[in-house]
XYZ file of C-alpha atoms in Angstrom:
711
model
C 67.477 74.132 132.010
C 68.076 70.707 133.596
C 67.699 67.310 131.879
C 64.130 66.690 133.108
C 62.870 70.016 131.805
C 64.696 69.469 128.506
C 63.200 65.988 128.020
C 59.724 67.357 128.807
C 60.164 70.217 126.309
C 61.320 67.977 123.434
C 58.858 65.142 124.101
C 56.268 66.426 121.502
C 58.702 65.722 118.634
C 59.988 62.290 119.683
C 57.847 60.630 116.993
C 59.477 62.661 114.183
C 62.287 61.512 111.917
C 65.797 61.907 113.316
C 66.841 64.297 110.554
C 63.962 66.636 111.509
C 64.019 66.107 115.272
C 67.738 66.843 115.689
C 67.481 70.131 113.826
C 64.437 71.192 115.856
C 66.265 70.354 119.110
C 69.289 72.439 118.025
C 67.068 75.422 117.239
C 65.231 75.049 120.565
C 68.488 74.912 122.538
C 69.781 77.937 120.633
C 66.707 79.976 121.663
C 67.150 78.931 125.298
C 70.840 79.764 125.139
C 69.940 83.211 123.799
C 67.676 83.802 126.809
C 70.520 82.904 129.177
C 72.864 85.155 127.206
C 70.457 88.096 127.531
C 70.169 87.520 131.294
C 73.951 87.696 131.614
C 74.040 90.860 129.527
C 71.243 92.423 131.587
C 73.152 91.687 134.804
C 76.397 93.070 133.394
C 75.064 96.234 131.712
C 72.187 97.149 134.006
C 70.317 100.210 132.694
C 72.413 100.246 129.512
C 71.030 96.861 128.485
C 69.166 96.821 125.145
C 67.370 93.664 124.072
C 67.764 94.254 120.323
C 71.500 94.890 120.644
C 71.927 91.742 122.744
C 70.077 89.631 120.163
C 72.154 91.094 117.327
C 75.435 90.342 119.124
C 74.298 86.805 119.961
C 73.297 86.124 116.333
C 76.673 87.433 115.143
C 78.503 85.097 117.549
C 76.309 82.105 116.619
C 76.610 82.679 112.871
C 72.886 83.006 112.073
C 70.970 85.867 110.515
C 68.713 88.114 112.551
C 65.683 87.347 110.364
C 66.129 83.588 110.873
C 66.374 84.014 114.657
C 63.178 86.083 114.829
C 61.428 83.540 112.610
C 62.380 80.655 114.944
C 61.376 82.665 118.002
C 57.987 83.500 116.509
C 57.307 79.869 115.531
C 58.351 78.581 118.950
C 55.996 81.000 120.735
C 53.076 80.109 118.435
C 53.417 76.319 118.103
C 56.042 75.278 120.635
C 58.952 73.082 119.650
C 56.903 71.513 116.836
C 57.028 74.842 115.060
C 60.826 74.512 114.798
C 60.624 71.329 112.699
C 61.930 71.914 109.149
C 59.060 71.984 106.649
C 60.111 69.686 103.825
C 56.596 69.298 102.411
C 55.765 71.295 99.274
C 53.801 74.473 99.807
C 50.050 73.832 100.039
C 50.291 70.028 100.141
C 48.761 69.934 103.640
C 45.602 71.537 102.252
C 44.957 68.978 99.493
C 41.869 67.802 101.413
C 40.523 71.379 101.510
C 40.404 71.918 97.736
C 37.284 69.719 97.173
C 35.490 71.727 99.867
C 36.194 74.968 97.952
C 34.631 73.540 94.782
C 31.681 72.325 96.858
C 31.096 75.837 98.230
C 31.361 77.302 94.734
C 28.592 75.012 93.413
C 26.004 75.978 96.029
C 26.621 79.706 96.678
C 25.384 82.704 94.749
C 27.809 84.321 92.300
C 29.909 87.227 93.612
C 29.014 86.453 97.206
C 32.411 87.796 98.366
C 35.671 86.351 99.705
C 34.921 86.901 103.395
C 31.627 84.981 103.456
C 33.135 82.200 101.356
C 36.061 81.893 103.793
C 33.720 81.808 106.809
C 31.687 79.015 105.222
C 34.941 77.129 104.480
C 36.018 77.433 108.134
C 32.715 76.026 109.400
C 32.881 73.035 107.038
C 36.550 72.343 107.962
C 35.683 72.412 111.690
C 32.814 69.961 111.156
C 34.985 67.545 109.123
C 38.172 67.982 111.256
C 40.165 69.368 108.304
C 43.065 71.845 108.589
C 41.873 75.438 108.275
C 44.040 77.441 105.855
C 45.009 81.059 106.325
C 42.891 83.686 104.560
C 45.725 84.512 102.159
C 46.231 80.815 101.443
C 42.479 80.613 100.693
C 42.843 83.466 98.170
C 45.828 81.755 96.480
C 43.888 78.483 96.233
C 40.965 80.341 94.611
C 43.282 81.996 92.109
C 44.976 78.692 91.258
C 41.588 77.001 90.769
C 40.309 79.868 88.566
C 37.463 80.831 90.963
C 38.672 84.289 92.005
C 36.249 86.217 89.777
C 33.276 84.029 90.755
C 33.811 84.644 94.485
C 34.513 88.381 94.147
C 31.855 90.914 95.061
C 32.009 92.869 91.759
C 32.373 92.069 88.041
C 35.657 92.588 86.260
C 37.193 96.028 85.964
C 36.396 96.606 82.300
C 32.660 96.544 83.166
C 32.572 98.745 86.271
C 33.456 102.101 84.716
C 31.278 104.261 82.499
C 32.587 107.170 80.410
C 32.889 110.365 82.490
C 30.111 112.969 82.089
C 30.545 116.558 81.026
C 32.659 118.187 78.360
C 35.512 115.717 78.792
C 33.294 112.898 77.385
C 32.684 114.926 74.257
C 36.409 115.411 73.626
C 37.442 111.663 73.782
C 38.249 111.465 70.097
C 41.380 110.864 68.126
C 44.109 113.294 69.193
C 44.583 114.559 65.631
C 40.939 115.811 65.404
C 40.558 117.343 68.914
C 39.881 121.074 69.076
C 41.257 123.258 71.893
C 39.442 122.326 75.095
C 37.749 125.300 76.832
C 35.690 124.075 79.803
C 32.731 126.092 80.979
C 32.822 124.970 84.604
C 34.212 127.560 87.026
C 37.530 126.809 88.674
C 38.932 124.866 85.690
C 41.938 126.460 84.049
C 41.880 127.413 80.403
C 43.838 125.087 78.118
C 45.512 127.187 75.467
C 47.367 124.346 73.758
C 46.050 121.343 71.815
C 49.058 119.284 72.883
C 48.364 119.967 76.568
C 44.732 118.836 76.161
C 45.755 115.586 74.413
C 48.248 114.720 77.161
C 45.668 115.461 79.875
C 43.090 113.185 78.167
C 45.708 110.432 77.904
C 46.469 110.721 81.645
C 42.758 110.735 82.526
C 42.103 107.537 80.552
C 45.139 105.971 82.232
C 43.971 106.591 85.818
C 40.244 106.072 85.137
C 40.060 102.460 86.477
C 41.666 103.532 89.773
C 38.883 106.026 90.555
C 36.440 103.217 91.362
C 35.972 103.129 95.173
C 35.145 99.396 95.142
C 38.439 98.408 93.470
C 40.109 95.512 95.299
C 43.782 95.562 96.267
C 44.581 92.518 94.156
C 42.870 94.029 91.111
C 44.729 97.286 91.721
C 48.074 95.481 91.780
C 47.257 93.641 88.549
C 46.302 96.899 86.848
C 49.541 98.574 87.955
C 51.635 95.657 86.680
C 49.840 95.762 83.335
C 50.335 99.541 82.956
C 54.026 99.394 83.892
C 54.729 96.576 81.451
C 53.177 98.283 78.386
C 54.358 101.021 76.080
C 52.166 104.116 75.943
C 51.676 106.767 73.271
C 50.576 110.068 74.819
C 50.906 111.677 71.387
C 51.222 110.195 67.894
C 54.665 108.578 67.447
C 55.718 109.673 70.943
C 56.441 106.610 73.113
C 56.587 107.052 76.894
C 57.049 104.821 79.930
C 55.019 105.230 83.103
C 56.484 104.375 86.516
C 54.557 103.630 89.678
C 55.387 106.941 91.393
C 54.062 108.982 88.442
C 50.877 106.914 88.385
C 50.207 107.535 92.077
C 50.983 111.231 91.609
C 48.404 111.504 88.801
C 45.715 109.792 90.916
C 46.311 111.910 94.026
C 46.511 115.112 91.947
C 43.216 114.390 90.197
C 41.476 113.644 93.505
C 42.821 116.894 94.979
C 42.618 119.416 92.097
C 40.509 117.659 89.453
C 41.260 117.735 85.745
C 43.597 120.716 86.172
C 46.229 118.528 87.848
C 46.589 116.396 84.674
C 47.411 119.325 82.377
C 51.194 119.815 81.850
C 52.107 123.158 83.364
C 54.911 123.834 80.905
C 52.333 123.890 78.057
C 49.866 126.239 79.766
C 52.111 129.239 80.349
C 51.357 132.212 78.150
C 54.345 133.934 76.618
C 55.030 137.445 77.798
C 55.213 139.933 74.950
C 58.663 141.253 74.190
C 59.284 144.885 75.138
C 61.764 147.296 73.635
C 62.462 149.206 76.848
C 64.729 146.537 78.342
C 68.353 147.661 78.719
C 71.035 146.133 76.499
C 74.319 145.330 78.257
C 77.613 144.656 76.484
C 80.724 143.493 78.346
C 84.239 143.307 76.959
C 85.860 140.126 78.322
C 89.631 139.862 78.624
C 90.841 136.251 78.626
C 93.908 137.087 80.706
C 91.869 139.123 83.180
C 88.287 137.761 83.190
C 87.484 139.239 86.602
C 87.914 142.731 85.167
C 84.510 142.376 83.482
C 82.903 142.460 86.932
C 83.952 146.100 87.313
C 82.450 146.867 83.893
C 79.210 145.257 85.005
C 79.236 147.418 88.136
C 79.656 150.591 86.026
C 76.801 149.597 83.696
C 74.411 149.092 86.613
C 75.408 152.417 88.164
C 74.836 154.359 84.889
C 71.569 152.653 83.835
C 68.570 154.957 84.579
C 65.942 152.195 84.049
C 66.924 150.235 87.174
C 64.946 151.141 90.275
C 66.962 153.016 92.936
C 66.398 150.438 95.669
C 67.522 147.559 93.458
C 70.455 149.596 92.163
C 71.641 150.440 95.679
C 71.568 146.804 96.879
C 73.233 145.526 93.686
C 76.048 148.085 93.826
C 76.803 147.297 97.480
C 77.018 143.555 96.740
C 79.238 144.117 93.707
C 81.565 146.454 95.637
C 81.957 143.819 98.368
C 82.711 141.106 95.801
C 85.242 143.272 93.958
C 87.065 144.045 97.210
C 87.465 140.299 97.861
C 88.758 139.439 94.382
C 91.230 142.311 93.976
C 93.916 140.165 95.607
C 93.149 137.218 93.295
C 93.122 139.491 90.223
C 96.862 139.905 90.642
C 97.305 136.365 89.345
C 96.231 137.555 85.916
C 98.788 140.368 85.748
C 102.037 139.783 83.823
C 105.227 139.292 85.882
C 108.455 141.321 85.580
C 111.998 140.522 86.716
C 114.088 143.416 88.029
C 116.753 143.333 86.724
C 115.930 141.056 83.758
C 117.950 137.954 82.908
C 121.301 138.288 81.193
C 122.307 136.161 78.222
C 124.543 133.957 80.393
C 121.731 133.398 82.892
C 119.308 132.526 80.081
C 121.744 129.925 78.664
C 122.286 128.464 82.144
C 118.541 128.259 82.840
C 117.893 126.696 79.429
C 120.409 123.998 80.333
C 118.659 123.372 83.663
C 115.306 123.243 81.864
C 116.586 120.507 79.522
C 118.280 118.538 82.328
C 117.155 115.306 84.036
C 116.257 116.814 87.431
C 112.493 117.520 87.577
C 112.743 120.131 90.344
C 115.479 122.070 88.539
C 113.451 121.960 85.319
C 110.428 123.475 87.100
C 112.523 126.227 88.736
C 114.232 127.183 85.481
C 110.933 127.177 83.547
C 109.255 129.470 86.115
C 112.129 132.028 86.012
C 112.259 132.008 82.190
C 108.462 132.490 81.930
C 108.581 135.361 84.441
C 111.319 136.980 82.308
C 108.947 136.687 79.294
C 106.210 138.571 81.219
C 103.899 135.564 81.655
C 101.169 135.516 84.323
C 101.399 133.515 87.506
C 98.538 131.247 86.362
C 100.422 130.331 83.186
C 103.497 129.414 85.249
C 101.342 127.237 87.539
C 99.835 125.454 84.531
C 103.294 124.860 83.014
C 105.184 123.666 86.102
C 102.359 122.043 88.078
C 103.546 123.714 91.307
C 101.280 125.600 93.779
C 101.100 129.384 94.001
C 103.085 129.622 97.235
C 105.980 127.620 95.723
C 106.158 129.896 92.648
C 106.291 133.024 94.853
C 108.994 131.452 97.032
C 111.107 130.623 93.948
C 110.763 134.176 92.638
C 111.796 135.554 96.046
C 114.854 133.250 96.203
C 115.815 134.272 92.663
C 115.706 137.977 93.549
C 118.012 137.301 96.526
C 120.419 134.699 95.089
C 119.806 134.802 91.329
C 120.700 131.445 89.681
C 122.606 130.145 92.727
C 119.337 129.093 94.398
C 118.883 126.464 91.655
C 122.410 125.071 92.037
C 122.216 125.009 95.813
C 121.783 121.541 97.328
C 120.398 121.615 100.804
C 121.737 118.928 103.124
C 120.035 118.016 106.366
C 122.492 116.082 108.568
C 119.895 115.582 111.273
C 117.390 114.064 108.839
C 120.026 111.780 107.320
C 121.080 110.577 110.761
C 117.439 109.965 111.743
C 116.868 108.023 108.505
C 119.865 105.758 109.229
C 118.633 105.108 112.768
C 115.148 104.274 111.483
C 116.573 101.800 108.957
C 118.593 100.030 111.660
C 115.630 99.861 114.055
C 113.154 98.616 111.426
C 115.562 95.876 110.251
C 116.006 94.755 113.876
C 112.225 94.578 114.276
C 111.848 92.695 110.984
C 114.327 90.009 112.082
C 112.159 89.142 115.087
C 108.768 87.446 115.161
C 105.638 89.627 115.535
C 104.673 87.626 118.648
C 107.693 89.099 120.476
C 106.052 92.519 120.215
C 102.585 91.385 121.314
C 101.182 91.181 117.739
C 99.106 88.122 116.877
C 100.411 87.559 113.350
C 102.682 85.032 111.672
C 104.272 87.559 109.296
C 104.965 91.272 109.254
C 103.033 93.985 107.419
C 103.665 97.720 107.123
C 101.049 98.682 109.788
C 102.340 96.064 112.258
C 105.973 97.171 111.738
C 104.949 100.781 112.415
C 102.980 99.662 115.499
C 105.963 97.760 116.927
C 108.303 100.683 116.153
C 106.059 103.259 117.796
C 105.730 101.061 120.870
C 109.525 100.833 121.335
C 110.746 104.319 120.422
C 109.585 107.858 120.993
C 110.162 108.633 117.313
C 106.877 107.835 115.534
C 106.639 106.480 111.964
C 103.641 105.740 109.738
C 103.080 102.529 107.741
C 103.888 104.482 104.552
C 107.292 105.602 105.908
C 108.053 102.049 107.090
C 107.315 100.737 103.576
C 109.552 103.374 101.951
C 112.457 102.535 104.283
C 112.153 98.799 103.589
C 112.098 99.420 99.815
C 115.320 101.459 100.032
C 116.967 98.582 101.905
C 115.858 96.088 99.237
C 112.917 94.301 100.816
C 109.887 93.479 98.651
C 106.841 91.213 98.849
C 107.487 87.711 97.443
C 105.679 84.418 97.758
C 107.400 81.393 99.267
C 108.541 78.916 96.634
C 107.476 75.302 97.010
C 110.219 72.847 96.046
C 110.677 69.104 96.111
C 113.007 67.828 98.832
C 114.447 64.441 99.540
C 114.504 62.970 103.064
C 116.625 59.970 102.117
C 119.380 59.463 104.781
C 121.706 58.178 102.007
C 120.880 61.050 99.686
C 124.465 62.325 99.335
C 125.958 58.899 98.644
C 123.304 57.937 96.057
C 123.459 61.287 94.308
C 127.262 61.220 94.219
C 127.172 57.785 92.605
C 124.680 58.916 89.947
C 126.890 61.898 89.080
C 130.093 59.837 89.027
C 128.598 57.266 86.667
C 126.948 59.852 84.428
C 129.964 62.126 84.129
C 132.433 59.277 83.521
C 130.673 57.327 80.767
C 132.901 55.640 78.180
C 132.350 54.722 74.564
C 129.913 51.832 74.330
C 128.082 52.763 77.537
C 124.396 53.758 77.751
C 122.729 55.543 80.689
C 118.920 55.428 80.966
C 116.492 57.533 83.009
C 113.437 55.268 83.464
C 109.974 56.095 84.755
C 106.281 55.344 84.192
C 103.757 57.886 82.891
C 100.002 57.879 83.342
C 97.445 56.609 83.451
C 95.963 59.282 81.140
C 92.191 59.099 80.721
C 90.834 59.376 77.200
C 88.553 62.394 77.567
C 88.333 66.082 76.750
C 91.197 68.049 78.335
C 91.582 71.732 79.039
C 94.719 73.838 79.013
C 96.241 77.092 77.841
C 95.542 77.980 74.211
C 94.693 80.936 71.987
C 91.070 81.904 72.666
C 88.791 84.775 71.739
C 88.056 87.070 74.664
C 84.274 86.740 74.372
C 84.242 82.994 73.584
C 86.097 81.097 76.345
C 86.617 77.366 76.035
C 84.532 75.175 78.356
C 85.530 71.698 79.563
C 83.092 69.583 81.623
C 84.349 68.806 85.109
C 82.801 65.333 85.237
C 83.267 63.162 82.139
C 82.901 59.508 81.403
C 86.343 58.350 80.159
C 86.600 56.367 76.912
C 89.603 54.430 78.205
C 93.034 55.004 79.693
C 96.632 54.966 78.476
C 99.741 54.129 80.523
C 103.334 53.816 79.316
C 106.873 53.291 80.560
C 109.760 55.155 78.967
C 113.541 55.284 79.087
C 115.606 58.314 78.039
C 119.185 57.574 76.963
C 121.417 60.330 78.392
C 124.117 60.461 75.656
C 122.020 60.170 72.475
C 118.848 61.763 73.944
C 116.743 58.990 72.373
C 113.439 57.847 73.847
C 112.336 54.199 74.186
C 108.794 53.475 75.292
C 106.126 50.772 75.434
C 102.487 50.576 76.522
C 101.681 48.876 79.825
C 98.615 47.971 81.884
C 100.127 48.380 85.355
C 103.358 49.210 87.182
C 104.047 45.695 88.423
C 107.137 43.495 88.427
C 106.358 41.730 85.116
C 106.073 45.098 83.389
C 109.589 46.065 84.531
C 111.014 42.682 83.528
C 109.547 42.995 80.046
C 110.853 46.531 79.567
C 114.375 45.570 80.719
C 114.366 42.782 78.107
C 113.335 45.337 75.440
C 116.228 47.653 76.375
C 118.656 44.730 76.484
C 117.637 43.571 73.011
C 117.687 47.085 71.514
C 121.156 47.974 72.901
C 122.731 44.504 72.495
C 125.824 46.025 70.877
C 126.750 48.166 73.893
C 129.116 47.062 76.624
C 127.330 48.430 79.713
C 123.771 49.538 80.476
C 123.175 51.829 83.486
C 119.567 52.038 84.661
C 118.463 54.773 87.078
C 114.936 55.033 88.476
C 113.035 56.055 91.588
C 112.374 53.949 94.687
C 109.168 52.266 93.446
C 108.598 48.830 94.987
C 108.549 47.080 91.600
C 111.936 48.602 90.689
C 113.704 47.007 93.674
C 111.793 43.716 93.666
C 113.437 40.282 93.743
C 112.045 39.383 90.305
C 113.797 42.375 88.671
C 117.071 41.683 90.516
C 116.929 38.016 89.509
C 116.416 38.929 85.815
C 119.355 41.361 85.864
C 121.631 38.763 87.481
C 120.548 36.200 84.887
C 121.279 38.560 81.945
C 124.667 39.558 83.394
C 125.744 35.936 83.959
C 124.672 34.996 80.428
C 126.616 37.951 78.947
C 129.695 36.964 80.977
C 129.399 33.338 79.901
C 128.847 33.978 76.186
C 130.875 37.154 75.921
C 128.100 38.906 73.984
C 125.605 41.451 75.207
C 125.867 44.278 77.693
C 126.127 44.038 81.429
C 123.374 45.820 83.386
C 123.987 47.969 86.474
C 121.347 49.661 88.633
C 122.012 53.225 89.841
C 119.015 54.075 92.049
C 117.904 57.636 92.736
C 117.278 58.892 96.300
C 113.775 58.708 97.699
C 111.377 61.560 96.798
C 113.745 63.019 94.185
C 111.618 63.121 91.043
C 113.324 66.396 90.080
C 116.525 64.403 89.363
C 114.865 62.110 86.807
C 115.318 63.825 83.446
C 112.673 61.693 81.731
C 110.040 63.528 83.796
C 110.665 66.688 81.735
C 110.165 64.680 78.532
C 106.811 63.388 79.794
C 105.854 66.941 80.805
C 106.591 68.268 77.307
C 104.645 65.399 75.746
C 101.645 66.145 77.926
C 101.634 69.835 76.985
C 101.996 69.021 73.289
C 99.505 66.192 72.646
C 97.296 65.740 75.753
C 96.411 69.278 76.865
C 93.473 70.706 74.852
C 92.873 67.280 73.267
C 89.638 65.359 72.735
C 90.609 61.876 71.534
C 87.807 59.422 70.853
C 89.700 56.183 71.599
C 92.843 54.859 73.266
C 94.363 53.974 69.869
C 94.065 57.617 68.773
C 95.816 58.868 71.933
C 98.559 56.225 71.646
C 99.188 57.181 68.017
C 99.586 60.855 68.970
C 102.007 60.060 71.828
C 104.075 57.697 69.652
C 104.311 60.275 66.873
C 105.520 62.898 69.369
C 108.336 60.651 70.653
C 109.324 59.597 67.097
C 109.592 63.224 65.949
C 111.642 64.005 69.051
C 114.053 61.132 68.344
C 114.494 62.276 64.727
C 115.210 65.846 65.849
C 117.977 64.825 68.265
C 119.457 62.470 65.679
C 119.858 65.450 63.349
C 120.860 67.789 66.208
C 122.906 65.748 68.713
C 122.693 66.903 72.320
C 122.969 65.142 75.655
C 119.846 64.793 77.812
C 119.732 67.149 80.741
C 121.355 70.482 81.407
C 123.046 71.345 84.739
C 123.560 67.727 85.700
C 126.588 67.578 83.349
C 128.237 70.698 84.805
C 130.876 69.463 87.272
C 131.961 72.929 88.419
C 128.554 74.542 89.093
C 126.608 71.438 90.144
C 126.179 71.573 93.929
C 124.670 68.575 95.713
C 123.713 70.679 98.756
C 121.658 73.067 96.639
C 119.979 70.433 94.512
C 118.633 68.759 97.648
C 116.139 71.656 97.959
C 114.969 71.300 94.389
C 116.776 74.418 93.148
C 117.580 72.890 89.752
C 114.240 72.266 88.087
C 115.719 71.585 84.641
C 118.220 68.776 84.935
């Protein structure tokens, strides 16, 4: 379709909104594209072309459902491209102008004139007044919504259209407890010999009575069915039953075909046959170990019984003889076994040792030989060892030939072992290459792809299961890749070496601080891991209006493991200057202060450097106060800052699963956590960090990949 034809086709919807017009144009182009697709398929397939299959494949490629495509196609054929416009109007809003016309018709027509004539009159009025004409079903829904359905219908309601049925059934519609046995006089009706059967038949007749009216409308029929299916029914006193739709239809069709007889339960109308004393009495003696032997007894009883007719006896005996001939071979399983010669005392002790050993196969072999020596049946040995019948017979044969040596014997297969080694070498070679080298479009290997690549290279064929077993013996297993923090700082080694040298060579009177900011933490309800009942999970709203926020800056002293913190509003330069003054005043008695932090812009600003130079010059001039040195961390190396682990523990302890109502409440909880931590490490002295103090095992090359998570 060229541009002129396309512009002509979409011209009827140019006055629509863009959001509607664009979607209609896309649907229209999709239908045209489907036609071109079917033409290509018809040319390619020829006589094998099927329109439905082509449409299904096109819908699968386009990502739309088949029902939606047929709906668009039907609308486009009926109304053109305007039919593809999305209908955002509520259902029935376009017929608001038609509702007054319906009330107008109702006021001037005769009652129960009928739906068809009312709809025809509505169509004529809508054509005269240029109003939209609704569909007939829409007309019925509008009548039902306005409460005019019964007034337009041809007949009164259902409870007035049925009269009680004539005949003897009308006389018996009384309470089930007082009904006498029903014996109809009409020919062709079956005799009801049971009061219960008559009561159930009357209940069924009353249930289907409204449906026997030939003038019953479909809508009224549906309403009646819904009402019957939703209620509880009592066919008999204190006997509650449920009726489904299939049973209801079966009752109606049966009554129309066979009359009242179809409603009578057949299981209550059968007369009992009188017991006779001339029936033969058969007694069989059943052996648990040989249950099939009773079949031969049954055959003898039939052959000796004179009351059985000769023809029946002849056929029965022939069938039993054929069955016995087939099961004679299976009956041997129930016979006790014997060993010739039997086991000696030494062999019994040896087999008992094998039976108590760790090898499962030896245990099964020893148990089968010992049970055969005790005259057990083959079925008992199968139940004990869990091995098939053929295996038990093979073990017994090997024992007769080799005695106990067949259990000790270890069979080696040099060819299999050599093949297994070759397979391991080949599979490892395949695993070390990329799947793309073998024509497999995958980024990683799987058992089926390894087997596919192996089978394509070698004549020896392996299955995915065998490939998985070989890889497990080598030591391969499925593991997820571990995400770690890495530093891309070009001076990483020099900076890290300086941090370690300073930290591991601290003198008396020195203090080393890990400094970082934490937060902001919103004051709201938090989730987290906690003890919860299985049937009552905790729920935390995803979107909450915060009651405030809390941000702090903290410093962890490496030798005493003491925490210093203060509340801040931002992470600017003035915040860092203020915190450095707090540390300087708190540790005024020390000789040197080492500060280590990350590469935040405020940490390496001119204002911070100027303050440190000023404090150092004043300490040098007066001779009091510590000197301050900056030991920066490499870029993107948060895993080296030990204070991060302290903040993480604080968050798990007092922020997760919390629901503070104000910022003061959250600050009080955080402060109390740090105070209790400081008191604990005062009573139990320990340096901050873990592996960072170990000079022998600390490897700078490994820590660059984030291997040490706890510093």
